Short mmCIF file of C-alpha atoms and ligand atoms in Angstrom, two decimals:
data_model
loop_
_atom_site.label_atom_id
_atom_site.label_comp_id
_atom_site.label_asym_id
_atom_site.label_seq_id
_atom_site.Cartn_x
_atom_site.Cartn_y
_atom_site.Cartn_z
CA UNK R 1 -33.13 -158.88 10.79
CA UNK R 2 -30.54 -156.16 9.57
CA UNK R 3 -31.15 -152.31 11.10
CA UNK R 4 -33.52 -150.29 8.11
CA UNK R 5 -31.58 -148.30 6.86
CA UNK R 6 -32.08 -145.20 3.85
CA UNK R 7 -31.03 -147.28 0.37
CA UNK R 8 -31.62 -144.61 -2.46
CA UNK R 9 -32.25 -141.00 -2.39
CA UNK R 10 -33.19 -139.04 -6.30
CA UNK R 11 -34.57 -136.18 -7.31
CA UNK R 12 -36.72 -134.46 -9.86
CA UNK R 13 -37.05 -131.30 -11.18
CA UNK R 14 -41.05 -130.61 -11.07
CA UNK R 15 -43.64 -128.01 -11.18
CA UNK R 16 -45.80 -126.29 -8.54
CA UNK R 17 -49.52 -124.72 -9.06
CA UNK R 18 -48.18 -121.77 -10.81
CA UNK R 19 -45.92 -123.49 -13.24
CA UNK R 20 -42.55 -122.96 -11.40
CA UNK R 21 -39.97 -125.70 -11.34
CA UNK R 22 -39.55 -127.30 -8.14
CA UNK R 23 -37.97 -130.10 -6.46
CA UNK R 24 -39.21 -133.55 -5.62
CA UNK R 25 -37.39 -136.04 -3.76
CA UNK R 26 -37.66 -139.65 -3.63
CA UNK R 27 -36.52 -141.64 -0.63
CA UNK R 28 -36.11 -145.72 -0.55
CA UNK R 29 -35.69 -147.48 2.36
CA UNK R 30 -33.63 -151.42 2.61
CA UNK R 31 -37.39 -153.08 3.25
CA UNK R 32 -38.59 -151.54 -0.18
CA UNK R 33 -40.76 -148.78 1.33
CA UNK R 34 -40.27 -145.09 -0.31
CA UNK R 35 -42.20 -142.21 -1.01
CA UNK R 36 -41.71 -138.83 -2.68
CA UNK R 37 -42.12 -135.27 -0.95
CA UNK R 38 -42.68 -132.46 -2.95
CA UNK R 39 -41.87 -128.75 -1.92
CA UNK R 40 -43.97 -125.76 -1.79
CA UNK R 41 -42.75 -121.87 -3.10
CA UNK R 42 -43.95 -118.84 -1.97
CA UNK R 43 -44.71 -115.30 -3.75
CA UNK R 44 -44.29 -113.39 -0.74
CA UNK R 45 -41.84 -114.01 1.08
CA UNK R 46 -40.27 -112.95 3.96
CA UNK R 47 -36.54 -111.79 4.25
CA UNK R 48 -35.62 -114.23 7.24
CA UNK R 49 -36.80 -117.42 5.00
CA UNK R 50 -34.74 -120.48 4.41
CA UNK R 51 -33.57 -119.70 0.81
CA UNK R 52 -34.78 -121.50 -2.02
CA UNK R 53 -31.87 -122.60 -4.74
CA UNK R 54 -32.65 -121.57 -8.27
CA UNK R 55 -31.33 -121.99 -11.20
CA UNK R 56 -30.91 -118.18 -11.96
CA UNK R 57 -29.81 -119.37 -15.67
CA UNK R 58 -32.36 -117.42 -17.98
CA UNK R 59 -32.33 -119.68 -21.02
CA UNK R 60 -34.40 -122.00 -18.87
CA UNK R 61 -37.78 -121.38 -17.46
CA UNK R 62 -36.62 -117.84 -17.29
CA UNK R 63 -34.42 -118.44 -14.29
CA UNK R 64 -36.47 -120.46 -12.13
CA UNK R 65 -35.34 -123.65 -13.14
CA UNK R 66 -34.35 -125.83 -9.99
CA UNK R 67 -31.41 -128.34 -11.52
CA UNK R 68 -28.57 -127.16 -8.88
CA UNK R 69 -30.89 -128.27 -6.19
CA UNK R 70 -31.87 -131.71 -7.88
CA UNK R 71 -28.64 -132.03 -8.56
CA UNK R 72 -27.31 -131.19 -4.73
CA UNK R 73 -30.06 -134.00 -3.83
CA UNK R 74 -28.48 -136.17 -5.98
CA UNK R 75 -24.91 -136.13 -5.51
CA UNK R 76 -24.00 -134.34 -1.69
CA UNK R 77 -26.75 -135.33 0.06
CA UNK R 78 -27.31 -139.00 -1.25
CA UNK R 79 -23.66 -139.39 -0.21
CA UNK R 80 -24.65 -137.98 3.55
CA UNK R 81 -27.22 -139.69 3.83
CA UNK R 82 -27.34 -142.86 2.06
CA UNK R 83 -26.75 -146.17 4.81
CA UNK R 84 -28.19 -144.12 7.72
CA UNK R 85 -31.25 -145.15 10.09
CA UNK R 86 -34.27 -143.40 8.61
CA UNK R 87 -36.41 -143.75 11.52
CA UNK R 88 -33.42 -140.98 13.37
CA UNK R 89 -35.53 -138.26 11.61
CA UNK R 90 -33.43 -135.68 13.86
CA UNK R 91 -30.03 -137.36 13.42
CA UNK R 92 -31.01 -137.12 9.39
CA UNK R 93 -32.65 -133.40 10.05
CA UNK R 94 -28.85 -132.41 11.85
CA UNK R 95 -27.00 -133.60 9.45
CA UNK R 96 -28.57 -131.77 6.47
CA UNK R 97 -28.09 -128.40 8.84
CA UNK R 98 -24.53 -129.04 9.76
CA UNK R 99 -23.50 -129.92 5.65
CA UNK R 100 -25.61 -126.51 4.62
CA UNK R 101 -23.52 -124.76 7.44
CA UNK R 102 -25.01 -121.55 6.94
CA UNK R 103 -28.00 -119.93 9.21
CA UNK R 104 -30.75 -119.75 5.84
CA UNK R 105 -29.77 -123.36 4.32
CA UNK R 106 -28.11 -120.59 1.47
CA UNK R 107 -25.16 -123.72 0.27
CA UNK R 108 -28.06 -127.01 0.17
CA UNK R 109 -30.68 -124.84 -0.48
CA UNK R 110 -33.88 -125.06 1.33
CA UNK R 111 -35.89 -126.43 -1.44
CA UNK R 112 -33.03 -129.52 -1.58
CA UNK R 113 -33.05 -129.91 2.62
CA UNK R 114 -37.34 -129.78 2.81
CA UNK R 115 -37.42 -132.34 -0.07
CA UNK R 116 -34.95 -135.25 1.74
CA UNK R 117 -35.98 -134.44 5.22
CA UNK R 118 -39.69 -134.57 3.99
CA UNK R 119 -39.35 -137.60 1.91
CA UNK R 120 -37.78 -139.28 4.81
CA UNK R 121 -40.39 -138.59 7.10
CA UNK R 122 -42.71 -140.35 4.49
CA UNK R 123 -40.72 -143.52 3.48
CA UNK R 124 -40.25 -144.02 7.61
CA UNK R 125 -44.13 -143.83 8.02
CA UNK R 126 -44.40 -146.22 5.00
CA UNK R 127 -41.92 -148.79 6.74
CA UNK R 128 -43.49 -148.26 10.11
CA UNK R 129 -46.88 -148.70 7.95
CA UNK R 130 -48.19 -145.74 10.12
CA UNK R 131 -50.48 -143.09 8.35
CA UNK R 132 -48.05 -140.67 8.38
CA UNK R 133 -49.70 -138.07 11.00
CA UNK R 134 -49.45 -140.47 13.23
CA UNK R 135 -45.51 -140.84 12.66
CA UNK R 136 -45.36 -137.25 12.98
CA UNK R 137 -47.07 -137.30 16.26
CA UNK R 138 -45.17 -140.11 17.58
CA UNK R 139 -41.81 -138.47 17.17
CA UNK R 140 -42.89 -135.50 18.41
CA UNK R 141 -44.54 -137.19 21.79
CA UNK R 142 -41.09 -139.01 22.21
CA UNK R 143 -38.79 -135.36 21.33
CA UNK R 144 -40.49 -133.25 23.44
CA UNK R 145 -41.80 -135.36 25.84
CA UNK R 146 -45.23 -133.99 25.52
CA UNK R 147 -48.49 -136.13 25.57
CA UNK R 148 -50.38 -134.51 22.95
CA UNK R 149 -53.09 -136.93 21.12
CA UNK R 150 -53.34 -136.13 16.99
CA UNK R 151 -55.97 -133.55 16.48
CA UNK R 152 -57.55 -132.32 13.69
CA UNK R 153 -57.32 -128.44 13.07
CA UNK R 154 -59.49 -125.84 12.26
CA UNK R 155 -59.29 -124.53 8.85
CA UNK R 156 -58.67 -121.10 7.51
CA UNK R 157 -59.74 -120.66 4.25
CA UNK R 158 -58.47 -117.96 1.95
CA UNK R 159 -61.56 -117.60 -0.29
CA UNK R 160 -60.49 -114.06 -1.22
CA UNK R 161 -57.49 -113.09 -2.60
CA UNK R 162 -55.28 -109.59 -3.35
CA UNK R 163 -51.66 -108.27 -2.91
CA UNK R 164 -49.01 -110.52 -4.57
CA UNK R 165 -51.52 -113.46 -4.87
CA UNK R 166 -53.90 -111.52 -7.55
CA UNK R 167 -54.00 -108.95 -10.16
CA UNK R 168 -56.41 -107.04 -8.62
CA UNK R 169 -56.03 -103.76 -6.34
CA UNK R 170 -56.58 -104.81 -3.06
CA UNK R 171 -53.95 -104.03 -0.83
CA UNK R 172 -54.13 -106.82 2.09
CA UNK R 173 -53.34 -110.37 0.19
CA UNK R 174 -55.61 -112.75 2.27
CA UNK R 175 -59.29 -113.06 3.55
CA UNK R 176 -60.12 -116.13 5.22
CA UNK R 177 -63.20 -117.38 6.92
CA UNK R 178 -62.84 -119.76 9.79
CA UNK R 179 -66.02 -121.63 11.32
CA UNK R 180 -66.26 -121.77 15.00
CA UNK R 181 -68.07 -123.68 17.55
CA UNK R 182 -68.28 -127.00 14.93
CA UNK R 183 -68.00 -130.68 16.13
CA UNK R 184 -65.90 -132.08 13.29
CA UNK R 185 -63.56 -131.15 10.40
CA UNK R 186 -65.99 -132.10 8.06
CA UNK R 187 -68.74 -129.73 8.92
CA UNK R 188 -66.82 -126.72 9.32
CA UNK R 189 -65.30 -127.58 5.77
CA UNK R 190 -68.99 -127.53 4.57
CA UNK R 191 -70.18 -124.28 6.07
CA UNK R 192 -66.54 -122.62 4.84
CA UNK R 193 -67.50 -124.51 1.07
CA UNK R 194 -70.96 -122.82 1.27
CA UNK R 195 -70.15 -119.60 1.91
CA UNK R 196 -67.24 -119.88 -1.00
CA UNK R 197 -70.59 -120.37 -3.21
CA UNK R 198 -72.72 -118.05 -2.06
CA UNK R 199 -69.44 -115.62 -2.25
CA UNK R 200 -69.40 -116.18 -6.21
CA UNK R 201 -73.21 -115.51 -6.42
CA UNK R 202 -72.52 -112.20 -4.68
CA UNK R 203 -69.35 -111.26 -7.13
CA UNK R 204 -72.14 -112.44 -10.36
CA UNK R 205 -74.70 -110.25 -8.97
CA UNK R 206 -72.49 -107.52 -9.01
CA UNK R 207 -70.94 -108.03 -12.25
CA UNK R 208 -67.39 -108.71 -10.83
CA UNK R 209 -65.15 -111.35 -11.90
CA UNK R 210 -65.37 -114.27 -10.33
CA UNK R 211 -61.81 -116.09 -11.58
CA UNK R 212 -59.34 -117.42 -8.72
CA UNK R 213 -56.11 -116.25 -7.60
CA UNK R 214 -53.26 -118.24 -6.08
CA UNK R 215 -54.40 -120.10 -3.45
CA UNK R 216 -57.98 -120.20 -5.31
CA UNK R 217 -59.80 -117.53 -3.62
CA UNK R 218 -61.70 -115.04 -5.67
CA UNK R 219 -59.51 -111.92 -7.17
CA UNK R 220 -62.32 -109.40 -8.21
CA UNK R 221 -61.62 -106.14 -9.14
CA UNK R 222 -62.14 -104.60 -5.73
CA UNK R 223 -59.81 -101.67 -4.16
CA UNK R 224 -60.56 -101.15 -0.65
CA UNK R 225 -60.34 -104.20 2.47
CA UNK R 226 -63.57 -102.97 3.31
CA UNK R 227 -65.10 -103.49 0.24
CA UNK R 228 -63.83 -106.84 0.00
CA UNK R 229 -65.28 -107.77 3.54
CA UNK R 230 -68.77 -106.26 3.13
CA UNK R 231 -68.85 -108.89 0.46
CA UNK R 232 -67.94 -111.88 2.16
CA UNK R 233 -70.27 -110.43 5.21
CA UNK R 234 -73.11 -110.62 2.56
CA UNK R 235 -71.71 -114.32 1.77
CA UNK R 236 -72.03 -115.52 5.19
CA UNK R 237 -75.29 -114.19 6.02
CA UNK R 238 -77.01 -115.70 2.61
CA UNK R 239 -75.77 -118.63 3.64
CA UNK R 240 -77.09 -118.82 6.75
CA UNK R 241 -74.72 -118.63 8.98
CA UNK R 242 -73.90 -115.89 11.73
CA UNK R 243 -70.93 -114.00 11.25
CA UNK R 244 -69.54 -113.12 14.78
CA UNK R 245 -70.38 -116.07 16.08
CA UNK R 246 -70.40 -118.94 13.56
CA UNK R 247 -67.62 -117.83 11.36
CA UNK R 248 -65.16 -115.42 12.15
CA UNK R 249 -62.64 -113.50 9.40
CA UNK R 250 -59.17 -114.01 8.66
CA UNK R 251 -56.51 -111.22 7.20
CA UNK R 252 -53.34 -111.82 6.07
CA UNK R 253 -52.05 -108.39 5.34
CA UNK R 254 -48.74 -109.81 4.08
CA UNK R 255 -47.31 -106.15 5.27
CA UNK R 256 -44.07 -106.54 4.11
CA UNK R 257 -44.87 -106.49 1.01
CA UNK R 258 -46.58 -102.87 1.59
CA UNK R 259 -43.98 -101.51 3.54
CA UNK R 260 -40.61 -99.24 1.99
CA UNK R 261 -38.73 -98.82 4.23
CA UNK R 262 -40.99 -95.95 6.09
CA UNK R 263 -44.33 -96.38 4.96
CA UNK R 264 -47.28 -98.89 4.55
CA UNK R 265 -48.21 -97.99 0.80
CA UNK R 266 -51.89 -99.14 0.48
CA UNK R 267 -52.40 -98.19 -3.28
CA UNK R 268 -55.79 -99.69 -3.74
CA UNK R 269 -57.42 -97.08 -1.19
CA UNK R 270 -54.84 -94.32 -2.23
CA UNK R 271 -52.62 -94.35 1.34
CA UNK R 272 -49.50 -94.58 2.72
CA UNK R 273 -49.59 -94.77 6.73
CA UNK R 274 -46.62 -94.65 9.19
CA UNK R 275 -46.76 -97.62 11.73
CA UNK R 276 -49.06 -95.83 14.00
CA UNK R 277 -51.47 -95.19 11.41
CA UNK R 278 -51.36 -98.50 10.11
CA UNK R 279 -52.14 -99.82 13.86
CA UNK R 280 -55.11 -97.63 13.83
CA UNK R 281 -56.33 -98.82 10.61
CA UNK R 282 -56.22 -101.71 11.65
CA UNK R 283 -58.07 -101.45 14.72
CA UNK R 284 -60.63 -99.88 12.50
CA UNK R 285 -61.19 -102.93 11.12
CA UNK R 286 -61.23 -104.91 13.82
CA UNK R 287 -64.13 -102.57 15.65
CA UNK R 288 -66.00 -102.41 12.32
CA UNK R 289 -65.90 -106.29 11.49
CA UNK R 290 -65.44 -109.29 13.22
CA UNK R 291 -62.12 -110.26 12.45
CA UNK R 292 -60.86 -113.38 14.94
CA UNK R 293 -57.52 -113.20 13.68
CA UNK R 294 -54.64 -110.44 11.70
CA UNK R 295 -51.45 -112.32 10.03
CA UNK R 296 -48.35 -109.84 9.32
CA UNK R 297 -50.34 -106.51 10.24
CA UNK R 298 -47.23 -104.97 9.84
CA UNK R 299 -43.85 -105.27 8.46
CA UNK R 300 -41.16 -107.95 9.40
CA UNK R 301 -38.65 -105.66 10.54
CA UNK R 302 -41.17 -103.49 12.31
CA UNK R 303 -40.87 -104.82 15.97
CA UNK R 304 -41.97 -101.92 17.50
CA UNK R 305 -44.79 -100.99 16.07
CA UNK R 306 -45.94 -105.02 16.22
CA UNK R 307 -45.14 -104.41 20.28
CA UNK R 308 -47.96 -101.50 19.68
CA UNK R 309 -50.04 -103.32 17.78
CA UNK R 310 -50.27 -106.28 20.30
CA UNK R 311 -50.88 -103.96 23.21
CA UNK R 312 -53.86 -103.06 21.47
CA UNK R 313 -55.20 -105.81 19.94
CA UNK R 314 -53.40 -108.86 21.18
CA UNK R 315 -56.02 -110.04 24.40
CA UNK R 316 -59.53 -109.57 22.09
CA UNK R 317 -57.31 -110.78 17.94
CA UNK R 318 -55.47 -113.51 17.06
CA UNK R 319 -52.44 -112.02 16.20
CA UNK R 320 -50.23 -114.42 13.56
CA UNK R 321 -46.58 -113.36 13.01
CA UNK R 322 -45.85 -115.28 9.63
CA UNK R 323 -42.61 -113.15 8.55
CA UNK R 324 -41.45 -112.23 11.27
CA UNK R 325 -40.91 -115.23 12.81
CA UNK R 326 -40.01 -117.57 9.56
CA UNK R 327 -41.09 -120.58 11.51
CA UNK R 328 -37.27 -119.86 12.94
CA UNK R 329 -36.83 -120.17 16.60
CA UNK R 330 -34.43 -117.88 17.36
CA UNK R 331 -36.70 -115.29 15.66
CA UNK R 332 -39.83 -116.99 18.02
CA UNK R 333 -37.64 -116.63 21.16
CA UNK R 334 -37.12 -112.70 20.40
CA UNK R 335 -41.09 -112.10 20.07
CA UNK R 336 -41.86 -113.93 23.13
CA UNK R 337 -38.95 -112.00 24.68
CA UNK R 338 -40.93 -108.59 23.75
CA UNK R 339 -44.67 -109.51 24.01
CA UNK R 340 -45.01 -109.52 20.24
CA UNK R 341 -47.99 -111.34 18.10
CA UNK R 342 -49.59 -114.38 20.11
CA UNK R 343 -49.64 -116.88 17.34
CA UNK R 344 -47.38 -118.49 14.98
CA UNK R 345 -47.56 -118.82 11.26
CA UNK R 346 -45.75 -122.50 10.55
CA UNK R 347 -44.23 -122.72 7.38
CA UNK R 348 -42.08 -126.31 6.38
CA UNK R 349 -39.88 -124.41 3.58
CA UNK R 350 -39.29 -120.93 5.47
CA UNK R 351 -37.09 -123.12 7.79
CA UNK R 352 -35.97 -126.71 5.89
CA UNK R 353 -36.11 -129.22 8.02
CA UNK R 354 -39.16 -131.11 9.53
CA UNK R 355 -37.15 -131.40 13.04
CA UNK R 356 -36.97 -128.04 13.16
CA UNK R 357 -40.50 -127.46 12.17
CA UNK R 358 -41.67 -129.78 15.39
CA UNK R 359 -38.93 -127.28 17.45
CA UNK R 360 -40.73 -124.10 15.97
CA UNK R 361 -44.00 -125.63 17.06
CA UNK R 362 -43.36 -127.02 20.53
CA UNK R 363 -41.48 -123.52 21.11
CA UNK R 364 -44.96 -121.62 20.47
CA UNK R 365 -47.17 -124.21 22.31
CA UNK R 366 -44.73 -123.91 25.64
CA UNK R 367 -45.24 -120.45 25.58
CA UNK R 368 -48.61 -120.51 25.41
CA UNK R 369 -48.81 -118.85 21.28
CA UNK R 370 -51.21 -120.73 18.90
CA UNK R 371 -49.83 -122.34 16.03
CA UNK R 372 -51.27 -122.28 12.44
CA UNK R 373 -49.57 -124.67 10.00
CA UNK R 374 -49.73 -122.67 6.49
CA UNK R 375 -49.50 -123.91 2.94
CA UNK R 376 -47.33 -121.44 0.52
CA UNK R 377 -48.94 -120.17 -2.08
CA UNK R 378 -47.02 -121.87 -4.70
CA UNK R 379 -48.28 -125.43 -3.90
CA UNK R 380 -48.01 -129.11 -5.32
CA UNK R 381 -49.64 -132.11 -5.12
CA UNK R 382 -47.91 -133.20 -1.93
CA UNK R 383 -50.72 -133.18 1.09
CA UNK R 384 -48.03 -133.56 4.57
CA UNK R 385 -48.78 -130.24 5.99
CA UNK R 386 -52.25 -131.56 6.45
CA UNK R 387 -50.88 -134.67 8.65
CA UNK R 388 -48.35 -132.02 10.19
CA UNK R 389 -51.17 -130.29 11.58
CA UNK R 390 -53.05 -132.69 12.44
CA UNK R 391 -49.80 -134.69 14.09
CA UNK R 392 -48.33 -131.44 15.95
CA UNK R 393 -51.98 -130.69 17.12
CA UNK R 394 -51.30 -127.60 15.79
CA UNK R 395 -55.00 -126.15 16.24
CA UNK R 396 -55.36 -124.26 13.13
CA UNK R 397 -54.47 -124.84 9.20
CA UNK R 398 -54.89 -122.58 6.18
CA UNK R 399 -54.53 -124.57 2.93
CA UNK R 400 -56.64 -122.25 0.82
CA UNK R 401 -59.78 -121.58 -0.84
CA UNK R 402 -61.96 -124.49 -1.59
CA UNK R 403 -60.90 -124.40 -5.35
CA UNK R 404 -57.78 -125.93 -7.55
CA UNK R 405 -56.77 -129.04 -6.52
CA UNK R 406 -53.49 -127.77 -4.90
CA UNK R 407 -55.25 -126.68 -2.20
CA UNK R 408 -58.29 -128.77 -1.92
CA UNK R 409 -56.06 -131.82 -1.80
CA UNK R 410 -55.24 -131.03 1.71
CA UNK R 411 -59.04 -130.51 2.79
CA UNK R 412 -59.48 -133.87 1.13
CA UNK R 413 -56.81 -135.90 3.23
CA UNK R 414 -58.34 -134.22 6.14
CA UNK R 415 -61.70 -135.14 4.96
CA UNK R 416 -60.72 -139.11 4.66
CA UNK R 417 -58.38 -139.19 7.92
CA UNK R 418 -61.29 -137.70 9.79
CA UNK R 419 -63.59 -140.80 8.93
CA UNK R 420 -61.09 -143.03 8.81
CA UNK R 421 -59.54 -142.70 11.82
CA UNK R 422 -61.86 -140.93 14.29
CA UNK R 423 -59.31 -138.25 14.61
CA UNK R 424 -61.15 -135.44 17.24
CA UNK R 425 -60.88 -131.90 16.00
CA UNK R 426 -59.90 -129.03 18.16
CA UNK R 427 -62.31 -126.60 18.77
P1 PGA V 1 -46.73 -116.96 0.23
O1 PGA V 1 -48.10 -116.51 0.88
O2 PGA V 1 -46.69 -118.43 0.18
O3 PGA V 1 -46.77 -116.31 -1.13
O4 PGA V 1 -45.63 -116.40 1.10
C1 PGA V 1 -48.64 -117.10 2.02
C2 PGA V 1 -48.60 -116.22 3.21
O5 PGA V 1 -48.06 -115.09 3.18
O6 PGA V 1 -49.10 -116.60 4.26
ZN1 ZN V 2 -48.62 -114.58 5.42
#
């Protein structure tokens, strides 16, 4: 029998949940098998991200258009590519680095490199006729040399939204709930659904408006943090389950996107805080509510202050370090180095390939910081972060609210896989 090898790479210019081109990529293998990845966008994001090509030509969806990138796919890196082993998802993953030659993928793009290396990974799982967690998990076993069973994570769900991700006034962009103490994916899915509900019924009541944001979480008109977590307090509790113990909240602060250059500016609640100030806040928060876990509490190129802020909060809060770190390993390295954060926020597009996704995740895991494999919140179709999860035993997943089909996609592959497959969860 001849050696599989990749036959056909294309690419397509598509569009994400919020109407924004982006790219798909199609890859077929010699025994027939293919299958297309799309890639994710974010609003926020970081400054140490892989960099997404656009377009930048406004006579076409005003700039965002993605046709250079489709086009890179198309020509460059079908020509790299095409004749090569598939199932050498790091020899593939290399070479994509070594033609973008530049540390933030800025001459392939990132949106190009995540599309191919992604679409790989798929049409290899498809020819292996693996579900394609289990792919995942086997090249990661054999990379690594780890012996680390697929696992089902914990969700985070974002079922309130603000900063970038709504036009509403509150300052902090993300509040999650995450179930604790539950036997199976499923049920903590139901008890995070339920409160979502009951979370409406509390925004009715009270005359606010209960349409979605990005990542389908409610955007009322709120101001204040607090005001949006006395409400999803009240949500738990009609419920019927017990904050504290059965569900714990999430924030993503997404501080970077407060911070100018010397201040947090927290316009909802009228404030602008230095770093220390901002630490206090936030340990306000934490004493007044019970928050399990803080993503970017402060700014990406505040190191110091996060060195602060973990001193104080690190042994009793999850502390997630989303841009800061930019799923990029030499950025991990430094905030193990210095005691910073004690979790990692794993994004596939803020770093391009999936080889170096599996690097960014083992990294954490050896040095004993959870891992938390993230959506973006311009999303598509295109479930794989919920088998990268659940293949990298990466513990924890936020793919949104329960709501929009962008992000409840990923809850439903979960959902099936789960039953399917007996996967255990992590708890
Ligand atoms: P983004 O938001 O995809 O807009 O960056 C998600 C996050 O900050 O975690
Ligand atoms: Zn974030």
């Amino acid at each position: 029998m001849s050696k599989l090898r990749i036959e056909e790479i294309s690419a397509f210019e598509v569009l994400d949940s919020r109407g924004n081109p982006t790219v798909a990529s199609e890859v077929r293998l010699s025994d027939n098998s293919s299958s297309i990845a799309y890639v994710p966008s974010g609003a926020s994001t970081g400054k140490y991200e892989a960099l997404e090509i656009r377009d930048e030509d406004e006579t076409r969806f005003l700039g965002r258009g993605v046709s250079k990138a489709v086009n890179l796919i198309n020509k460059e890196i079908k020509e790299l590519l095409t004749g090569l082993d598939p199932l050498d998802q790091s020899n593939i993953d290399t070479i994509l680095c070594k033609a973008d030659g530049t540390d933030n993928k800025s001459n392939l793009g990132a949106n190009s490199i995540l599309a191919v290396s992604l679409a790989n990974l798929r049409a290899s799982a498809e020819s292996r006729n693996l579900p394609l967690y289990e792919h995942i998990n086997l090249i990661y076993k054999d990379l690594f040399e780890v012996e680390e069973k697929p696992t089902l994570p914990i969700p985070m769900m974002n079922i309130l939204n603000g900063g970038v991700h709504a036009d509403n006034k509150i300052d902090f962009q993300e509040f999650m709930i995450q179930p604790s103490g539950f036997n199976s994916f499923k049920s903590s899915l139901q008890c995070g659904v339920e409160i979502f509900h009951q979370l409406k019924e509390q925004l009715k009541q009270r005359k606010l408006n209960t349409s979605v944001g990005d990542e389908g979480g409610f955007a009322p008109q709120l101001k204040s943090a607090e005001e949006a977590l006395d409400l999803i307090l009240q949500a738990i509790d009609v419920s019927g389950y017990k904050a504290g113990s059965q569900v714990f909240i999430c924030l993503d602060c997404a501080s970077s996107e407060l911070f100018d250059e010397e201040k947090y500016l927290l316009e909802g609640v009228e404030k602008s805080f230095n770093s220390a100030e901002m630490i206090r806040y936030l340990e306000t928060l934490r004493s007044k509510y019970p928050i399990s876990s803080i993503e970017d509490g402060l700014d990406e190129e505040d190191w110091d202050g996060w060195k602060v802020l973990t001193e104080r909060l690190g042994s009793s809060t999850q502390l997630v370090g989303d841009d800061i770190f930019a799923t990029n390993t030499n950025r991990i390295k430094k905030g193990i180095k210095q005691n910073i954060a004690n979790s990692v926020l794993v994004k596939i597009n803020q770093i391009g390939t999936i080889s170096e996704v599996m690097e960014a995740v083992n990294l954490s895991k050896e040095n004993s910081y959870k891992t938390v494999v993230s959506h973006r919140s311009g999303e598509t179709e295109d479930t794989s972060i919920a088998d990268i999860a659940i293949g990298l035993c990466s513990g924890q997943i936020k793919a949104g609210a329960p709501s929009r089909t962008d992000r409840v996609a990923k809850y439903n592959r979960m959902l099936i896989l789960e039953e399917k497959f007996n996967i255990p969860f992590s708890s």
